[in-house]
């Protein structure tokens, strides 16, 4: 597959198909979107939000989560705010997310089947990594969105004037539902 992509890329560059995507590193809408890496959202998310190339910083990971105040998603948001002029953050989870109900127990079985040994896992744990927490998903999407929004809003490095709001996008229709502090709207 990668070789096919490289072949396509050569043609893409030779035809100058990139020209319609030229922009700079600063998001025109001063917006960052933290969302899930789900393939259903690759084109649906920007289309449903009315975003075009250059409008926003889109940060994706499994579940669209900030799992700790100093993880890579939070680091990317901090860079987006201080280096790239982001003033608003949308946390956009989605319906039928694979990260819902995932657990280390499931991954453990898969890892062992693919050659990762329990000795390796024990070594990782001795280094201070809690694999159960690190690979844990979430049970309830609205609660997960609220937790991520709260972590961002209350992060000691996030200025108080940054707007942070949470949403769930329907994976099929693209409809957004805003998730507020105490209840769903």
Tab-separated table of N, CA and C in Angstrom, residues 16-182:
chain	number	residue	atom	x	y	z
A	16	UNK	N	1.145	19.090	-10.298
A	16	UNK	CA	0.984	20.302	-9.468
A	16	UNK	C	-0.406	20.369	-8.836
A	17	UNK	N	-0.940	19.205	-8.482
A	17	UNK	CA	-2.249	19.155	-7.827
A	17	UNK	C	-2.225	19.800	-6.439
A	18	UNK	N	-1.053	20.001	-5.889
A	18	UNK	CA	-0.889	20.595	-4.563
A	18	UNK	C	-1.242	22.079	-4.536
A	19	UNK	N	-1.219	22.732	-5.685
A	19	UNK	CA	-1.358	24.186	-5.725
A	19	UNK	C	-2.641	24.686	-5.062
A	20	UNK	N	-3.730	23.933	-5.184
A	20	UNK	CA	-5.003	24.375	-4.592
A	20	UNK	C	-5.014	24.265	-3.066
A	21	UNK	N	-3.993	23.629	-2.491
A	21	UNK	CA	-3.931	23.452	-1.034
A	21	UNK	C	-2.939	24.395	-0.358
A	22	UNK	N	-2.266	25.231	-1.123
A	22	UNK	CA	-1.227	26.088	-0.551
A	22	UNK	C	-1.844	27.098	0.416
A	23	UNK	N	-1.296	27.138	1.615
A	23	UNK	CA	-1.698	28.070	2.660
A	23	UNK	C	-0.494	28.231	3.579
A	24	UNK	N	-0.643	28.940	4.680
A	24	UNK	CA	0.466	29.020	5.633
A	24	UNK	C	0.124	28.216	6.884
A	25	UNK	N	0.962	28.289	7.885
A	25	UNK	CA	0.780	27.445	9.074
A	25	UNK	C	-0.243	27.997	10.059
A	26	UNK	N	-0.699	29.223	9.877
A	26	UNK	CA	-1.616	29.853	10.824
A	26	UNK	C	-3.069	29.564	10.433
A	27	UNK	N	-3.862	29.043	11.350
A	27	UNK	CA	-5.256	28.719	11.008
A	27	UNK	C	-6.083	29.997	10.802
A	28	UNK	N	-6.678	30.134	9.642
A	28	UNK	CA	-7.445	31.328	9.290
A	28	UNK	C	-8.567	31.626	10.282
A	29	UNK	N	-9.174	30.580	10.834
A	29	UNK	CA	-10.298	30.770	11.761
A	29	UNK	C	-9.856	30.792	13.224
A	30	UNK	N	-8.542	30.756	13.460
A	30	UNK	CA	-7.992	30.762	14.830
A	30	UNK	C	-8.638	29.670	15.683
A	31	UNK	N	-8.815	28.513	15.054
A	31	UNK	CA	-9.537	27.392	15.649
A	31	UNK	C	-8.682	26.139	15.663
A	32	UNK	N	-8.778	25.380	16.760
A	32	UNK	CA	-8.211	24.028	16.820
A	32	UNK	C	-9.361	23.073	17.090
A	33	UNK	N	-9.321	21.925	16.428
A	33	UNK	CA	-10.324	20.885	16.621
A	33	UNK	C	-9.605	19.637	17.089
A	34	UNK	N	-9.988	19.146	18.256
A	34	UNK	CA	-9.479	17.871	18.764
A	34	UNK	C	-10.554	16.842	18.509
A	35	UNK	N	-10.215	15.817	17.722
A	35	UNK	CA	-11.203	14.821	17.357
A	35	UNK	C	-10.566	13.440	17.274
A	36	UNK	N	-11.383	12.485	16.932
A	36	UNK	CA	-10.963	11.097	16.836
A	36	UNK	C	-10.349	10.805	15.465
A	37	UNK	N	-9.489	9.810	15.439
A	37	UNK	CA	-8.823	9.422	14.197
A	37	UNK	C	-9.684	8.510	13.326
A	38	UNK	N	-10.923	8.266	13.711
A	38	UNK	CA	-11.825	7.376	12.992
A	38	UNK	C	-11.880	7.734	11.502
A	39	UNK	N	-11.779	6.728	10.654
A	39	UNK	CA	-11.767	6.955	9.206
A	39	UNK	C	-13.067	7.568	8.692
A	40	UNK	N	-14.171	7.366	9.403
A	40	UNK	CA	-15.440	7.964	8.959
A	40	UNK	C	-15.396	9.483	9.030
A	41	UNK	N	-14.460	10.023	9.819
A	41	UNK	CA	-14.393	11.475	10.009
A	41	UNK	C	-13.379	12.160	9.103
A	42	UNK	N	-12.611	11.400	8.348
A	42	UNK	CA	-11.546	11.980	7.529
A	42	UNK	C	-12.057	13.131	6.668
A	43	UNK	N	-13.112	12.921	5.933
A	43	UNK	CA	-13.684	13.982	5.112
A	43	UNK	C	-14.946	14.557	5.715
A	44	UNK	N	-15.691	13.731	6.478
A	44	UNK	CA	-16.957	14.185	7.060
A	44	UNK	C	-16.754	15.330	8.050
A	45	UNK	N	-15.769	15.222	8.935
A	45	UNK	CA	-15.574	16.233	9.978
A	45	UNK	C	-15.355	17.635	9.388
A	46	UNK	N	-14.353	17.840	8.528
A	46	UNK	CA	-14.193	19.199	7.991
A	46	UNK	C	-15.385	19.648	7.148
A	47	UNK	N	-15.995	18.734	6.414
A	47	UNK	CA	-17.151	19.104	5.587
A	47	UNK	C	-18.320	19.541	6.475
A	48	UNK	N	-18.589	18.790	7.539
A	48	UNK	CA	-19.706	19.114	8.428
A	48	UNK	C	-19.466	20.398	9.215
A	49	UNK	N	-18.199	20.743	9.435
A	49	UNK	CA	-17.851	21.971	10.151
A	49	UNK	C	-17.627	23.147	9.196
A	50	UNK	N	-17.682	22.883	7.910
A	50	UNK	CA	-17.475	23.949	6.922
A	50	UNK	C	-16.041	24.430	6.865
A	51	UNK	N	-15.102	23.528	7.154
A	51	UNK	CA	-13.690	23.899	7.180
A	51	UNK	C	-13.003	23.498	5.882
A	52	UNK	N	-12.168	24.404	5.399
A	52	UNK	CA	-11.351	24.079	4.241
A	52	UNK	C	-9.884	24.110	4.662
A	53	UNK	N	-9.016	23.665	3.785
A	53	UNK	CA	-7.583	23.644	4.074
A	53	UNK	C	-7.123	25.025	4.538
A	54	UNK	N	-6.437	25.062	5.674
A	54	UNK	CA	-5.927	26.324	6.199
A	54	UNK	C	-6.810	26.978	7.242
A	55	UNK	N	-8.032	26.484	7.433
A	55	UNK	CA	-8.954	27.111	8.382
A	55	UNK	C	-8.645	26.796	9.837
A	56	UNK	N	-8.221	25.563	10.124
A	56	UNK	CA	-8.105	25.130	11.518
A	56	UNK	C	-6.977	24.126	11.682
A	57	UNK	N	-6.496	24.030	12.906
A	57	UNK	CA	-5.574	22.957	13.282
A	57	UNK	C	-6.440	21.787	13.715
A	58	UNK	N	-6.270	20.646	13.074
A	58	UNK	CA	-7.057	19.471	13.433
A	58	UNK	C	-6.115	18.452	14.051
A	59	UNK	N	-6.395	18.129	15.305
A	59	UNK	CA	-5.576	17.202	16.090
A	59	UNK	C	-6.411	15.953	16.290
A	60	UNK	N	-5.862	14.813	15.911
A	60	UNK	CA	-6.627	13.571	16.005
A	60	UNK	C	-5.875	12.522	16.800
A	61	UNK	N	-6.623	11.755	17.577
A	61	UNK	CA	-6.081	10.594	18.272
A	61	UNK	C	-7.223	9.607	18.528
A	62	UNK	N	-6.913	8.480	19.099
A	62	UNK	CA	-7.940	7.471	19.387
A	62	UNK	C	-8.892	8.011	20.450
A	63	UNK	N	-10.108	8.316	20.054
A	63	UNK	CA	-11.123	8.798	20.981
A	63	UNK	C	-11.270	10.300	21.054
A	64	UNK	N	-10.342	11.062	20.477
A	64	UNK	CA	-10.417	12.518	20.579
A	64	UNK	C	-10.266	12.985	22.016
A	65	UNK	N	-9.310	12.392	22.713
A	65	UNK	CA	-9.166	12.596	24.155
A	65	UNK	C	-7.906	13.355	24.533
A	66	UNK	N	-7.968	14.018	25.667
A	66	UNK	CA	-6.786	14.423	26.407
A	66	UNK	C	-6.766	13.456	27.586
A	67	UNK	N	-5.827	12.495	27.567
A	67	UNK	CA	-5.821	11.476	28.624
A	67	UNK	C	-5.000	11.887	29.833
A	68	UNK	N	-4.146	12.889	29.647
A	68	UNK	CA	-3.433	13.451	30.789
A	68	UNK	C	-3.075	14.889	30.442
A	69	UNK	N	-2.868	15.730	31.434
A	69	UNK	CA	-2.583	17.134	31.153
A	69	UNK	C	-1.305	17.369	30.352
A	70	UNK	N	-0.458	16.359	30.231
A	70	UNK	CA	0.796	16.552	29.505
A	70	UNK	C	0.980	15.513	28.402
A	71	UNK	N	-0.128	15.084	27.792
A	71	UNK	CA	-0.029	14.150	26.663
A	71	UNK	C	0.177	14.926	25.361
A	72	UNK	N	0.310	14.211	24.259
A	72	UNK	CA	0.622	14.866	22.983
A	72	UNK	C	-0.526	15.726	22.472
A	73	UNK	N	-1.774	15.353	22.763
A	73	UNK	CA	-2.897	16.186	22.325
A	73	UNK	C	-2.850	17.542	23.027
A	74	UNK	N	-2.588	17.524	24.329
A	74	UNK	CA	-2.516	18.774	25.082
A	74	UNK	C	-1.319	19.601	24.627
A	75	UNK	N	-0.209	18.950	24.374
A	75	UNK	CA	0.983	19.642	23.863
A	75	UNK	C	0.661	20.334	22.542
A	76	UNK	N	-0.034	19.639	21.649
A	76	UNK	CA	-0.397	20.225	20.356
A	76	UNK	C	-1.309	21.435	20.539
A	77	UNK	N	-2.248	21.354	21.478
A	77	UNK	CA	-3.131	22.488	21.735
A	77	UNK	C	-2.360	23.690	22.284
A	78	UNK	N	-1.421	23.431	23.183
A	78	UNK	CA	-0.606	24.513	23.740
A	78	UNK	C	0.193	25.197	22.623
A	79	UNK	N	0.799	24.406	21.741
A	79	UNK	CA	1.542	24.965	20.608
A	79	UNK	C	0.593	25.760	19.707
A	80	UNK	N	-0.586	25.223	19.445
A	80	UNK	CA	-1.558	25.906	18.588
A	80	UNK	C	-1.964	27.260	19.175
A	81	UNK	N	-2.105	27.317	20.487
A	81	UNK	CA	-2.501	28.566	21.151
A	81	UNK	C	-1.369	29.583	21.113
A	82	UNK	N	-0.189	29.193	21.570
A	82	UNK	CA	0.901	30.156	21.730
A	82	UNK	C	1.694	30.438	20.457
A	83	UNK	N	1.806	29.460	19.590
A	83	UNK	CA	2.629	29.631	18.395
A	83	UNK	C	1.810	29.972	17.149
A	84	UNK	N	0.546	29.528	17.127
A	84	UNK	CA	-0.220	29.617	15.891
A	84	UNK	C	-1.476	30.478	15.994
A	85	UNK	N	-1.690	31.097	17.153
A	85	UNK	CA	-2.779	32.065	17.297
A	85	UNK	C	-4.163	31.502	17.509
A	86	UNK	N	-4.276	30.251	17.922
A	86	UNK	CA	-5.591	29.659	18.161
A	86	UNK	C	-6.263	30.352	19.349
A	87	UNK	N	-7.538	30.686	19.168
A	87	UNK	CA	-8.321	31.339	20.211
A	87	UNK	C	-9.506	30.501	20.675
A	88	UNK	N	-9.889	29.509	19.868
A	88	UNK	CA	-11.021	28.653	20.218
A	88	UNK	C	-10.655	27.197	19.957
A	89	UNK	N	-11.190	26.317	20.818
A	89	UNK	CA	-10.942	24.885	20.700
A	89	UNK	C	-12.279	24.161	20.700
A	90	UNK	N	-12.451	23.300	19.710
A	90	UNK	CA	-13.612	22.409	19.672
A	90	UNK	C	-13.123	20.998	19.963
A	91	UNK	N	-13.724	20.347	20.939
A	91	UNK	CA	-13.501	18.925	21.192
A	91	UNK	C	-14.669	18.223	20.513
A	92	UNK	N	-14.368	17.369	19.530
A	92	UNK	CA	-15.435	16.732	18.760
A	92	UNK	C	-15.261	15.215	18.798
A	93	UNK	N	-16.016	14.587	19.691
A	93	UNK	CA	-16.082	13.122	19.723
A	93	UNK	C	-17.122	12.700	18.689
A	94	UNK	N	-17.366	11.406	18.586
A	94	UNK	CA	-18.358	10.981	17.595
A	94	UNK	C	-19.149	9.769	18.068
A	95	UNK	N	-20.278	9.557	17.419
A	95	UNK	CA	-21.129	8.415	17.743
A	95	UNK	C	-20.437	7.126	17.307
A	96	UNK	N	-20.737	6.056	18.006
A	96	UNK	CA	-20.232	4.719	17.681
A	96	UNK	C	-18.703	4.666	17.621
A	97	UNK	N	-18.050	5.278	18.599
A	97	UNK	CA	-16.586	5.337	18.630
A	97	UNK	C	-15.982	4.025	19.112
A	98	UNK	N	-14.950	3.577	18.428
A	98	UNK	CA	-14.255	2.349	18.809
A	98	UNK	C	-13.517	2.462	20.131
A	99	UNK	N	-13.186	3.694	20.554
A	99	UNK	CA	-12.491	3.870	21.833
A	99	UNK	C	-13.432	3.673	23.014
A	100	UNK	N	-14.717	3.723	22.738
A	100	UNK	CA	-15.700	3.468	23.794
A	100	UNK	C	-15.602	1.983	24.154
A	101	UNK	N	-15.366	1.705	25.380
A	101	UNK	CA	-15.284	0.344	25.918
A	101	UNK	C	-13.991	-0.398	25.581
A	102	UNK	N	-12.970	0.271	25.005
A	102	UNK	CA	-11.713	-0.448	24.788
A	102	UNK	C	-10.975	-0.572	26.121
A	103	UNK	N	-10.108	-1.570	26.196
A	103	UNK	CA	-9.394	-1.798	27.454
A	103	UNK	C	-8.056	-2.477	27.183
A	104	UNK	N	-7.161	-2.361	28.151
A	104	UNK	CA	-5.877	-3.036	28.034
A	104	UNK	C	-6.063	-4.548	27.951
A	105	UNK	N	-7.052	-5.088	28.648
A	105	UNK	CA	-7.277	-6.542	28.626
A	105	UNK	C	-7.439	-7.029	27.182
A	106	UNK	N	-8.185	-6.300	26.397
A	106	UNK	CA	-8.360	-6.660	24.985
A	106	UNK	C	-7.033	-6.544	24.233
A	107	UNK	N	-6.340	-5.421	24.430
A	107	UNK	CA	-5.075	-5.206	23.726
A	107	UNK	C	-4.016	-6.222	24.162
A	108	UNK	N	-4.037	-6.594	25.430
A	108	UNK	CA	-3.057	-7.562	25.935
A	108	UNK	C	-3.129	-8.856	25.135
A	109	UNK	N	-4.333	-9.347	24.972
A	109	UNK	CA	-4.538	-10.586	24.204
A	109	UNK	C	-4.017	-10.431	22.774
A	110	UNK	N	-4.327	-9.309	22.145
A	110	UNK	CA	-3.876	-9.050	20.780
A	110	UNK	C	-2.349	-8.912	20.704
A	111	UNK	N	-1.765	-8.228	21.690
A	111	UNK	CA	-0.316	-8.021	21.712
A	111	UNK	C	0.429	-9.348	21.837
A	112	UNK	N	-0.025	-10.178	22.747
A	112	UNK	CA	0.616	-11.488	22.947
A	112	UNK	C	0.504	-12.323	21.672
A	113	UNK	N	-0.654	-12.275	21.034
A	113	UNK	CA	-0.856	-13.028	19.790
A	113	UNK	C	0.087	-12.554	18.681
A	114	UNK	N	0.529	-11.273	18.764
A	114	UNK	CA	1.412	-10.723	17.731
A	114	UNK	C	2.864	-10.673	18.170
A	115	UNK	N	3.190	-11.327	19.289
A	115	UNK	CA	4.592	-11.493	19.657
A	115	UNK	C	5.125	-10.634	20.787
A	116	UNK	N	4.304	-9.767	21.366
A	116	UNK	CA	4.759	-8.980	22.517
A	116	UNK	C	4.703	-9.883	23.745
A	117	UNK	N	5.788	-9.946	24.485
A	117	UNK	CA	5.834	-10.853	25.634
A	117	UNK	C	5.362	-10.154	26.908
A	118	UNK	N	4.929	-10.971	27.859
A	118	UNK	CA	4.551	-10.430	29.161
A	118	UNK	C	5.763	-9.824	29.859
A	119	UNK	N	6.974	-10.341	29.589
A	119	UNK	CA	8.186	-9.734	30.150
A	119	UNK	C	8.346	-8.292	29.660
A	120	UNK	N	8.070	-8.067	28.379
A	120	UNK	CA	8.146	-6.714	27.827
A	120	UNK	C	7.123	-5.809	28.509
A	121	UNK	N	5.923	-6.316	28.677
A	121	UNK	CA	4.868	-5.534	29.332
A	121	UNK	C	5.237	-5.232	30.784
A	122	UNK	N	5.826	-6.193	31.467
A	122	UNK	CA	6.269	-5.977	32.854
A	122	UNK	C	7.367	-4.918	32.915
A	123	UNK	N	8.279	-4.936	31.954
A	123	UNK	CA	9.350	-3.930	31.904
A	123	UNK	C	8.748	-2.531	31.734
A	124	UNK	N	7.768	-2.423	30.859
A	124	UNK	CA	7.097	-1.130	30.636
A	124	UNK	C	6.441	-0.665	31.939
A	125	UNK	N	5.789	-1.562	32.629
A	125	UNK	CA	5.150	-1.209	33.903
A	125	UNK	C	6.183	-0.766	34.942
A	126	UNK	N	7.330	-1.453	34.987
A	126	UNK	CA	8.383	-1.067	35.940
A	126	UNK	C	8.943	0.320	35.639
A	127	UNK	N	8.788	0.773	34.397
A	127	UNK	CA	9.224	2.133	34.027
A	127	UNK	C	8.187	3.182	34.441
A	128	UNK	N	7.107	2.745	35.069
A	128	UNK	CA	6.103	3.674	35.580
A	128	UNK	C	4.907	3.898	34.675
A	129	UNK	N	4.784	3.113	33.625
A	129	UNK	CA	3.649	3.268	32.715
A	129	UNK	C	2.516	2.356	33.172
A	130	UNK	N	1.361	2.948	33.432
A	130	UNK	CA	0.166	2.200	33.796
A	130	UNK	C	-0.573	1.852	32.506
A	131	UNK	N	-0.290	0.674	31.972
A	131	UNK	CA	-0.873	0.279	30.689
A	131	UNK	C	-2.394	0.187	30.755
A	132	UNK	N	-2.924	-0.196	31.920
A	132	UNK	CA	-4.382	-0.270	32.063
A	132	UNK	C	-5.013	1.102	31.838
A	133	UNK	N	-4.443	2.135	32.438
A	133	UNK	CA	-4.979	3.492	32.282
A	133	UNK	C	-4.669	4.045	30.887
A	134	UNK	N	-3.455	3.786	30.398
A	134	UNK	CA	-3.013	4.344	29.128
A	134	UNK	C	-3.852	3.832	27.949
A	135	UNK	N	-4.255	2.582	28.000
A	135	UNK	CA	-5.027	1.995	26.898
A	135	UNK	C	-6.518	1.867	27.210
A	136	UNK	N	-6.944	2.476	28.299
A	136	UNK	CA	-8.357	2.451	28.664
A	136	UNK	C	-9.128	3.408	27.769
A	137	UNK	N	-10.287	2.992	27.355
A	137	UNK	CA	-11.152	3.874	26.571
A	137	UNK	C	-12.062	4.642	27.504
A	138	UNK	N	-13.291	4.778	27.111
A	138	UNK	CA	-14.274	5.452	27.958
A	138	UNK	C	-15.585	4.696	27.835
A	139	UNK	N	-16.437	4.892	28.815
A	139	UNK	CA	-17.711	4.157	28.841
A	139	UNK	C	-18.868	4.995	28.318
A	140	UNK	N	-18.730	6.316	28.437
A	140	UNK	CA	-19.835	7.213	28.131
A	140	UNK	C	-19.282	8.417	27.357
A	141	UNK	N	-19.710	8.599	26.119
A	141	UNK	CA	-19.144	9.637	25.261
A	141	UNK	C	-19.375	11.051	25.792
A	142	UNK	N	-20.595	11.428	26.206
A	142	UNK	CA	-20.769	12.783	26.740
A	142	UNK	C	-19.871	13.064	27.952
A	143	UNK	N	-19.744	12.098	28.846
A	143	UNK	CA	-18.876	12.271	30.016
A	143	UNK	C	-17.426	12.424	29.592
A	144	UNK	N	-17.006	11.662	28.607
A	144	UNK	CA	-15.649	11.753	28.088
A	144	UNK	C	-15.377	13.143	27.503
A	145	UNK	N	-16.332	13.666	26.751
A	145	UNK	CA	-16.187	15.003	26.166
A	145	UNK	C	-16.069	16.042	27.286
A	146	UNK	N	-16.948	15.945	28.282
A	146	UNK	CA	-16.898	16.898	29.404
A	146	UNK	C	-15.541	16.849	30.106
A	147	UNK	N	-15.014	15.644	30.298
A	147	UNK	CA	-13.730	15.495	30.986
A	147	UNK	C	-12.601	16.129	30.166
A	148	UNK	N	-12.586	15.895	28.864
A	148	UNK	CA	-11.551	16.475	28.012
A	148	UNK	C	-11.666	17.992	27.972
A	149	UNK	N	-12.876	18.512	27.829
A	149	UNK	CA	-13.084	19.966	27.830
A	149	UNK	C	-12.600	20.553	29.153
A	150	UNK	N	-12.959	19.915	30.252
A	150	UNK	CA	-12.552	20.394	31.579
A	150	UNK	C	-11.026	20.395	31.735
A	151	UNK	N	-10.381	19.332	31.259
A	151	UNK	CA	-8.917	19.258	31.340
A	151	UNK	C	-8.269	20.400	30.569
A	152	UNK	N	-8.788	20.696	29.391
A	152	UNK	CA	-8.228	21.783	28.579
A	152	UNK	C	-8.497	23.135	29.244
A	153	UNK	N	-9.755	23.379	29.623
A	153	UNK	CA	-10.126	24.670	30.224
A	153	UNK	C	-9.329	24.968	31.489
A	154	UNK	N	-9.066	23.935	32.280
A	154	UNK	CA	-8.420	24.134	33.572
A	154	UNK	C	-6.927	23.847	33.561
A	155	UNK	N	-6.372	23.654	32.382
A	155	UNK	CA	-4.939	23.394	32.284
A	155	UNK	C	-4.179	24.649	32.715
A	156	UNK	N	-3.129	24.479	33.519
A	156	UNK	CA	-2.413	25.658	34.014
A	156	UNK	C	-1.722	26.481	32.921
A	157	UNK	N	-1.541	25.921	31.730
A	157	UNK	CA	-0.886	26.660	30.652
A	157	UNK	C	-1.854	27.228	29.615
A	158	UNK	N	-3.144	26.966	29.784
A	158	UNK	CA	-4.136	27.481	28.840
A	158	UNK	C	-4.680	28.805	29.372
A	159	UNK	N	-4.528	29.883	28.593
A	159	UNK	CA	-5.048	31.184	29.036
A	159	UNK	C	-6.567	31.125	29.235
A	160	UNK	N	-7.058	31.885	30.178
A	160	UNK	CA	-8.491	31.879	30.522
A	160	UNK	C	-9.366	32.416	29.396
A	161	UNK	N	-8.796	33.178	28.444
A	161	UNK	CA	-9.620	33.739	27.373
A	161	UNK	C	-9.826	32.776	26.197
A	162	UNK	N	-9.266	31.581	26.284
A	162	UNK	CA	-9.459	30.583	25.222
A	162	UNK	C	-10.839	29.943	25.388
A	163	UNK	N	-11.607	29.931	24.321
A	163	UNK	CA	-12.939	29.320	24.326
A	163	UNK	C	-12.765	27.831	24.049
A	164	UNK	N	-13.341	26.989	24.911
A	164	UNK	CA	-13.274	25.538	24.735
A	164	UNK	C	-14.693	24.989	24.859
A	165	UNK	N	-15.145	24.307	23.797
A	165	UNK	CA	-16.497	23.726	23.799
A	165	UNK	C	-16.439	22.301	23.282
A	166	UNK	N	-17.373	21.481	23.744
A	166	UNK	CA	-17.386	20.068	23.387
A	166	UNK	C	-18.614	19.661	22.600
A	167	UNK	N	-18.413	18.683	21.708
A	167	UNK	CA	-19.478	18.233	20.816
A	167	UNK	C	-19.358	16.739	20.550
A	168	UNK	N	-20.464	16.156	20.112
A	168	UNK	CA	-20.462	14.811	19.543
A	168	UNK	C	-21.023	14.949	18.137
A	169	UNK	N	-20.266	14.443	17.164
A	169	UNK	CA	-20.719	14.473	15.776
A	169	UNK	C	-21.283	13.101	15.430
A	170	UNK	N	-22.392	13.089	14.727
A	170	UNK	CA	-22.956	11.832	14.256
A	170	UNK	C	-22.055	11.309	13.138
A	171	UNK	N	-21.540	10.094	13.304
A	171	UNK	CA	-20.580	9.516	12.348
A	171	UNK	C	-21.151	9.313	10.955
A	172	UNK	N	-22.456	9.376	10.847
A	172	UNK	CA	-23.077	9.161	9.547
A	172	UNK	C	-23.550	10.464	8.911
A	173	UNK	N	-24.276	11.278	9.687
A	173	UNK	CA	-24.884	12.486	9.111
A	173	UNK	C	-24.035	13.740	9.275
A	174	UNK	N	-23.105	13.733	10.239
A	174	UNK	CA	-22.302	14.918	10.513
A	174	UNK	C	-22.978	15.915	11.438
A	175	UNK	N	-24.170	15.581	11.923
A	175	UNK	CA	-24.875	16.499	12.829
A	175	UNK	C	-24.112	16.633	14.142
A	176	UNK	N	-23.962	17.888	14.602
A	176	UNK	CA	-23.275	18.167	15.858
A	176	UNK	C	-24.272	18.313	16.998
A	177	UNK	N	-23.898	17.755	18.140
A	177	UNK	CA	-24.647	17.942	19.381
A	177	UNK	C	-23.688	18.538	20.392
A	178	UNK	N	-24.017	19.702	20.913
A	178	UNK	CA	-23.121	20.314	21.909
A	178	UNK	C	-23.314	19.643	23.258
A	179	UNK	N	-22.201	19.394	23.913
A	179	UNK	CA	-22.188	18.793	25.243
A	179	UNK	C	-21.770	19.903	26.222
A	180	UNK	N	-22.626	20.196	27.151
A	180	UNK	CA	-22.344	21.253	28.112
A	180	UNK	C	-21.919	20.651	29.434
A	181	UNK	N	-21.566	21.521	30.382
A	181	UNK	CA	-21.053	21.077	31.676
A	181	UNK	C	-21.960	20.089	32.389
A	182	UNK	N	-23.243	20.359	32.440
A	182	UNK	CA	-24.113	19.527	33.262
A	182	UNK	C	-25.050	18.626	32.518
